[in-house]
Coordinates of C-alpha atoms and ligand atoms in Angstrom, one line a residue:
X1 CA -0.1 0.0 0.0
X2 CA 0.9 3.8 -0.4
X3 CA 2.7 5.0 2.9
X4 CA 0.3 7.0 4.5
X5 CA 0.2 9.0 8.1
X6 CA -1.8 6.6 10.4
X7 CA -3.3 7.1 13.8
X8 CA -4.1 4.2 16.0
X9 CA -5.9 4.2 19.4
X10 CA -5.4 1.5 21.8
X11 CA -2.2 0.9 20.2
X12 CA -0.4 -0.3 23.2
X13 CA -2.6 -3.5 23.4
X14 CA -2.1 -6.5 21.8
X15 CA -4.3 -6.5 18.3
X16 CA -3.5 -2.8 17.2
X17 CA 0.2 -3.2 18.2
X18 CA 0.2 -5.7 15.7
X19 CA -1.3 -3.7 13.1
X20 CA 0.7 -0.7 14.0
X21 CA 3.9 -3.0 13.4
X22 CA 2.7 -4.1 10.1
X23 CA 1.6 -0.8 8.8
X24 CA 5.1 0.7 9.8
X25 CA 6.4 -2.1 7.9
X26 CA 4.6 -0.7 4.7
X27 CA 6.4 2.6 5.2
X28 CA 3.3 4.4 7.1
X29 CA 4.1 7.0 10.0
X30 CA 2.3 5.7 12.8
X31 CA 1.1 7.5 15.9
X32 CA 0.4 5.2 18.8
X33 CA -2.2 6.8 21.0
X34 CA -3.0 4.8 24.1
X35 CA -4.3 5.7 27.8
X36 CA -1.2 3.6 28.8
X37 CA 1.6 5.7 27.5
X38 CA 4.4 3.3 28.7
X39 CA 2.8 0.2 26.4
X40 CA 2.4 2.6 23.5
X41 CA 5.9 3.9 23.9
X42 CA 7.2 0.1 23.9
X43 CA 5.4 -0.3 20.8
X44 CA 7.1 2.5 19.1
X45 CA 10.4 1.5 20.4
X46 CA 10.1 -1.9 18.7
X47 CA 9.0 -0.1 15.5
X48 CA 12.1 2.0 15.9
X49 CA 14.2 -1.1 16.3
X50 CA 12.9 -2.6 12.8
X51 CA 13.6 0.9 11.1
X52 CA 10.1 2.5 11.0
X53 CA 8.6 5.6 11.9
X54 CA 6.2 5.6 15.0
X55 CA 5.5 8.0 17.9
X56 CA 3.9 7.3 21.2
X57 CA 1.1 9.9 22.4
X58 CA -0.8 9.6 25.6
X59 CA -4.6 9.9 24.9
X60 CA -7.8 8.8 26.6
X61 CA -10.2 8.3 24.0
X62 CA -13.0 9.4 26.3
X63 CA -11.4 13.0 26.8
X64 CA -12.0 15.4 24.0
X65 CA -9.3 17.8 25.4
X66 CA -6.7 15.0 25.8
X67 CA -7.7 14.0 22.2
X68 CA -7.2 17.6 20.9
X69 CA -3.7 17.7 22.7
X70 CA -2.8 14.3 21.0
X71 CA -3.9 15.5 17.7
X72 CA -1.3 18.6 18.1
X73 CA 1.2 16.2 19.1
X74 CA 0.6 13.8 16.1
X75 CA 0.9 16.7 13.7
X76 CA 4.0 18.0 15.1
X77 CA 5.5 14.2 15.0
X78 CA 3.9 13.0 11.6
X79 CA 1.7 15.7 10.1
X80 CA -2.2 15.1 9.4
X81 CA -4.0 12.0 9.8
X82 CA -4.8 10.0 6.6
X83 CA -5.7 6.9 8.3
X84 CA -7.4 6.5 11.4
X85 CA -7.9 3.2 13.5
X86 CA -10.5 3.1 16.3
X87 CA -8.9 0.4 18.2
X88 CA -9.2 1.3 21.9
X89 CA -12.2 -0.8 23.5
X90 CA -12.8 -3.9 25.5
X91 CA -14.7 -5.2 28.3
X92 CA -14.6 -5.1 31.8
X93 CA -15.6 -7.0 34.9
X94 CA -17.7 -4.5 36.2
X95 CA -20.1 -4.8 33.0
X96 CA -20.1 -8.6 33.3
X97 CA -22.9 -11.0 34.9
X98 CA -21.4 -14.4 36.5
X99 CA -24.1 -16.7 34.7
X100 CA -25.2 -16.6 31.4
X101 CA -28.7 -17.3 32.1
X102 CA -31.0 -15.5 34.5
X103 CA -30.9 -17.8 38.0
X104 CA -33.1 -16.7 40.8
X105 CA -30.6 -18.1 43.4
X106 CA -28.2 -15.5 42.0
X107 CA -30.5 -12.8 43.5
X108 CA -29.7 -13.8 47.1
X109 CA -26.2 -15.1 46.5
X110 CA -23.3 -12.3 47.3
X111 CA -21.0 -14.0 45.4
X112 CA -22.8 -13.7 42.4
X113 CA -23.5 -10.8 39.9
X114 CA -27.0 -10.8 38.3
X115 CA -28.4 -8.4 35.7
X116 CA -30.0 -6.4 38.5
X117 CA -26.5 -6.1 40.4
X118 CA -24.8 -4.3 37.5
X119 CA -24.0 -0.8 38.7
X120 CA -25.0 2.0 35.9
X121 CA -21.2 3.1 36.3
X122 CA -19.8 -0.1 35.2
X123 CA -22.4 -0.4 32.0
X124 CA -21.7 3.2 31.1
X125 CA -17.8 2.6 31.5
X126 CA -17.9 -0.2 29.1
X127 CA -20.6 1.4 26.4
X128 CA -18.7 4.4 26.7
X129 CA -15.0 2.9 26.0
X130 CA -16.1 1.3 22.9
X131 CA -18.7 3.8 21.3
X132 CA -18.2 7.2 22.5
X133 CA -14.0 6.1 22.5
X134 CA -15.0 5.5 18.6
X135 CA -17.4 8.7 18.1
X136 CA -15.1 11.3 19.8
X137 CA -11.7 10.2 18.4
X138 CA -13.4 10.3 15.0
X139 CA -14.6 13.9 15.6
X140 CA -11.1 15.0 16.3
X141 CA -9.0 13.0 13.7
X142 CA -11.4 13.0 10.6
X143 CA -11.2 16.9 10.3
X144 CA -7.8 16.1 9.0
X145 CA -9.5 14.3 6.2
X146 CA -12.3 16.6 5.0
X147 CA -10.2 18.1 2.3
X148 CA -7.9 15.4 1.2
X149 CA -9.9 12.0 1.7
X150 CA -8.8 9.3 4.0
X151 CA -9.8 5.9 5.5
X152 CA -11.5 5.1 8.8
X153 CA -11.1 1.7 10.3
X154 CA -13.4 0.5 13.2
X155 CA -13.2 -2.1 15.6
X156 CA -16.3 -4.3 15.9
X157 CA -16.8 -7.7 17.3
X158 CA -18.8 -11.1 17.2
X159 CA -21.2 -9.2 19.6
X160 CA -22.1 -6.8 17.0
X161 CA -23.9 -9.7 15.1
X162 CA -25.4 -11.6 17.9
X163 CA -24.8 -10.6 21.5
X164 CA -22.7 -12.9 23.8
X165 CA -23.9 -13.9 27.1
X166 CA -22.8 -12.0 30.2
X167 CA -21.5 -8.8 28.6
X168 CA -24.5 -6.7 27.8
X169 CA -22.9 -3.4 27.4
X170 CA -20.1 -4.3 25.4
X171 CA -22.4 -6.5 23.0
X172 CA -24.5 -3.2 23.0
X173 CA -21.7 -1.0 22.1
X174 CA -20.0 -3.0 19.7
X175 CA -23.5 -3.2 17.8
X176 CA -23.6 0.5 18.0
X177 CA -19.9 0.7 16.6
X178 CA -21.3 -1.3 13.5
X179 CA -24.0 1.2 13.1
X180 CA -22.0 4.1 13.5
X181 CA -19.7 2.7 11.0
X182 CA -22.4 2.6 8.3
X183 CA -23.8 6.0 9.4
X184 CA -19.9 7.5 8.8
X185 CA -19.8 5.8 5.6
X186 CA -22.5 7.5 4.2
X187 CA -22.2 10.7 6.0
X188 CA -18.5 11.3 4.7
X189 CA -19.0 9.8 1.3
X190 CA -19.0 13.1 -0.7
X191 CA -15.6 14.0 1.3
X192 CA -14.0 10.8 -0.1
X193 CA -13.5 9.4 3.5
X194 CA -14.4 5.2 3.6
X195 CA -15.4 4.0 6.9
X196 CA -15.4 0.3 7.5
X197 CA -15.0 -2.0 10.4
X198 CA -13.4 -5.5 11.3
X199 CA -15.1 -7.5 13.4
X200 CA -12.4 -10.1 15.2
X201 CA -13.7 -13.4 16.5
X202 CA -11.8 -14.5 19.7
X203 CA -8.4 -13.5 20.0
X204 CA -6.3 -13.8 23.6
X205 CA -5.6 -10.3 24.8
X206 CA -5.2 -8.2 27.9
X207 CA -8.7 -7.2 28.3
X208 CA -10.3 -10.4 28.0
X209 CA -7.8 -13.1 29.4
X210 CA -9.2 -13.1 32.6
X211 CA -12.7 -14.3 30.9
X212 CA -10.8 -17.0 28.8
X213 CA -8.4 -18.3 31.4
X214 CA -8.0 -19.1 35.1
X215 CA -5.0 -17.7 37.0
X216 CA -3.2 -20.7 36.8
X217 CA -3.7 -21.0 33.0
X218 CA -6.2 -23.5 32.6
X219 CA -9.0 -22.7 30.2
X220 CA -12.5 -21.3 31.5
X221 CA -15.4 -23.4 30.6
X222 CA -16.2 -19.7 28.4
X223 CA -12.9 -20.7 26.5
X224 CA -14.2 -24.4 25.8
X225 CA -17.3 -23.1 24.7
X226 CA -16.2 -20.7 22.4
X227 CA -13.9 -23.0 20.9
X228 CA -16.5 -25.3 20.4
X229 CA -18.6 -22.6 18.5
X230 CA -15.9 -21.7 16.3
X231 CA -15.4 -24.4 13.4
X232 CA -11.6 -24.0 13.3
X233 CA -11.6 -24.8 16.6
X234 CA -9.0 -22.5 17.9
X235 CA -8.5 -18.8 18.8
X236 CA -7.2 -16.5 16.0
X237 CA -3.8 -15.2 16.1
X238 CA -3.2 -11.2 15.8
X239 CA -1.4 -11.4 12.4
X240 CA -4.5 -13.3 10.8
X241 CA -6.4 -9.9 11.0
X242 CA -3.7 -8.2 9.0
X243 CA -5.0 -9.1 5.4
X244 CA -8.1 -7.6 6.1
X245 CA -6.7 -4.6 7.8
X246 CA -4.4 -3.8 4.9
X247 CA -7.1 -4.4 2.4
X248 CA -9.7 -2.1 3.9
X249 CA -6.9 0.5 4.3
X250 CA -5.7 0.4 0.9
X251 CA -7.6 2.8 -1.6
X252 CA -6.0 0.8 -4.7
X253 CA -7.5 -2.8 -3.3
X254 CA -10.8 -1.1 -1.5
X255 CA -11.6 2.1 -3.0
X256 CA -14.9 1.6 -3.7
X257 CA -15.7 -0.3 -0.5
X258 CA -17.1 1.5 2.2
X259 CA -19.8 1.0 5.1
X260 CA -18.8 -2.9 5.5
X261 CA -18.1 -5.0 8.3
X262 CA -15.8 -8.0 7.7
X263 CA -15.5 -10.9 10.4
X264 CA -12.5 -12.9 10.9
X265 CA -13.5 -15.4 12.9
X266 CA -12.5 -18.8 12.2
X267 CA -16.3 -19.4 11.2
X268 CA -17.6 -18.2 14.4
X269 CA -20.4 -16.3 13.1
X270 CA -21.4 -18.7 10.1
X271 CA -21.8 -21.6 12.5
X272 CA -25.5 -22.3 13.7
X273 CA -23.9 -24.7 16.7
X274 CA -25.8 -27.7 15.0
Ligands
NAD1 P1 -6.0 -4.8 24.5 O1 -6.6 -4.8 26.0 O2 -4.9 -5.9 24.4 O3 -6.0 -3.5 24.2 C1 -6.7 -2.0 24.3 C2 -5.9 -1.1 24.5 O4 -6.8 0.1 24.7 C3 -4.9 -1.3 25.6 O5 -3.8 -1.0 25.4 C4 -5.5 0.0 26.6 O6 -4.5 0.6 27.3 C5 -6.2 0.9 25.5 N1 -7.1 1.7 26.3 C6 -7.9 1.2 26.7 N2 -9.1 2.4 27.4 C7 -8.6 3.4 27.0 C8 -8.9 4.8 26.6 N3 -9.8 5.3 27.4 N4 -8.0 5.6 26.1 C9 -7.4 5.4 25.0 N5 -6.7 3.8 25.3 C10 -7.3 3.4 26.0 O7 -7.2 -5.6 24.1 P2 -7.3 -6.2 22.4 O8 -8.1 -7.2 22.3 O9 -6.2 -6.0 21.4 O10 -8.6 -5.2 22.2 C11 -8.3 -4.2 20.7 C12 -9.8 -4.0 20.2 O11 -10.2 -5.2 19.5 C13 -10.9 -3.5 21.1 O12 -11.6 -2.5 20.4 C14 -11.7 -4.9 21.4 O13 -13.0 -4.6 21.8 C15 -11.5 -5.3 20.2 N6 -11.9 -7.0 19.7 C16 -10.9 -7.7 20.5 C17 -11.5 -9.1 20.4 C18 -10.6 -9.9 21.1 O14 -10.8 -11.1 21.0 N7 -9.5 -9.7 21.5 C19 -12.6 -9.5 19.6 C20 -13.3 -8.6 19.1 C21 -13.1 -7.0 19.0

């Protein structure tokens, strides 16, 4: 692909650091935005070691002022944003029920979190991180693209097609990200800004490993269920997202593609379970 200036949020994390390294390898200048500056800096150092051009910038995707400051730092370091990847996101235990299905016994068991026990702050945190964290970042960085055109890639999830049990706010937020992807694609079409999303299946990363593995490393029952519903019978590797990411970002390959959400999921979304 033609080298571009790329802004990636959540770039200190597992999936987006992989995207960042691959795009730097294509000659792109990459701004790595993360709330966790140390994590972003580690990725920037790794990219510098391989001869690439990257800068780490501290930013909170829920704080517009922090994003405006980050945009100034990005402009100074690499210039205007030409490609935006909205990668920051994830679930949190505060937005998670103990059981998959309603169980009246949970209501009187203080060890269990029923739907009724979920605090508004927990649900709001998860919803905001995934949806508002895409909305606000797009408001700040798409401004760079309105005269030149550009590409935006959002990160959806299997949740967006059908909600996963236990994580109602994360599911609703990713459904919103998917809907917003289509809305933005329509809205920005006259400005030649393409907007698409990738919907990863299941990949082991920082934000979900507590749900997938016990402290001693043995798989949780949820992992067994996920793998039994994934026809390819395994978790994905971050590198297996790269072909789709590059395709959706490259105007030569996908110049007429906007408003789509591409699953990369080992067959999870195609499988009825029977
Ligand atoms: P991760 O936990 O490894 O990375 C997430 C990164 O986002 C972290 O570096 C974290 O510091 C950063 N972040 C969190 N809150 C932030 C904030 N307010 N401002 C700025 N940065 C913030 O997780 P990951 O799985 O690599 O997640 C990347 C994206 O992929 C997320 O949007 C996630 O929802 C999505 N996703 C992941 C999977 C999976 O199976 N891992 C599946 C579908 C979608």
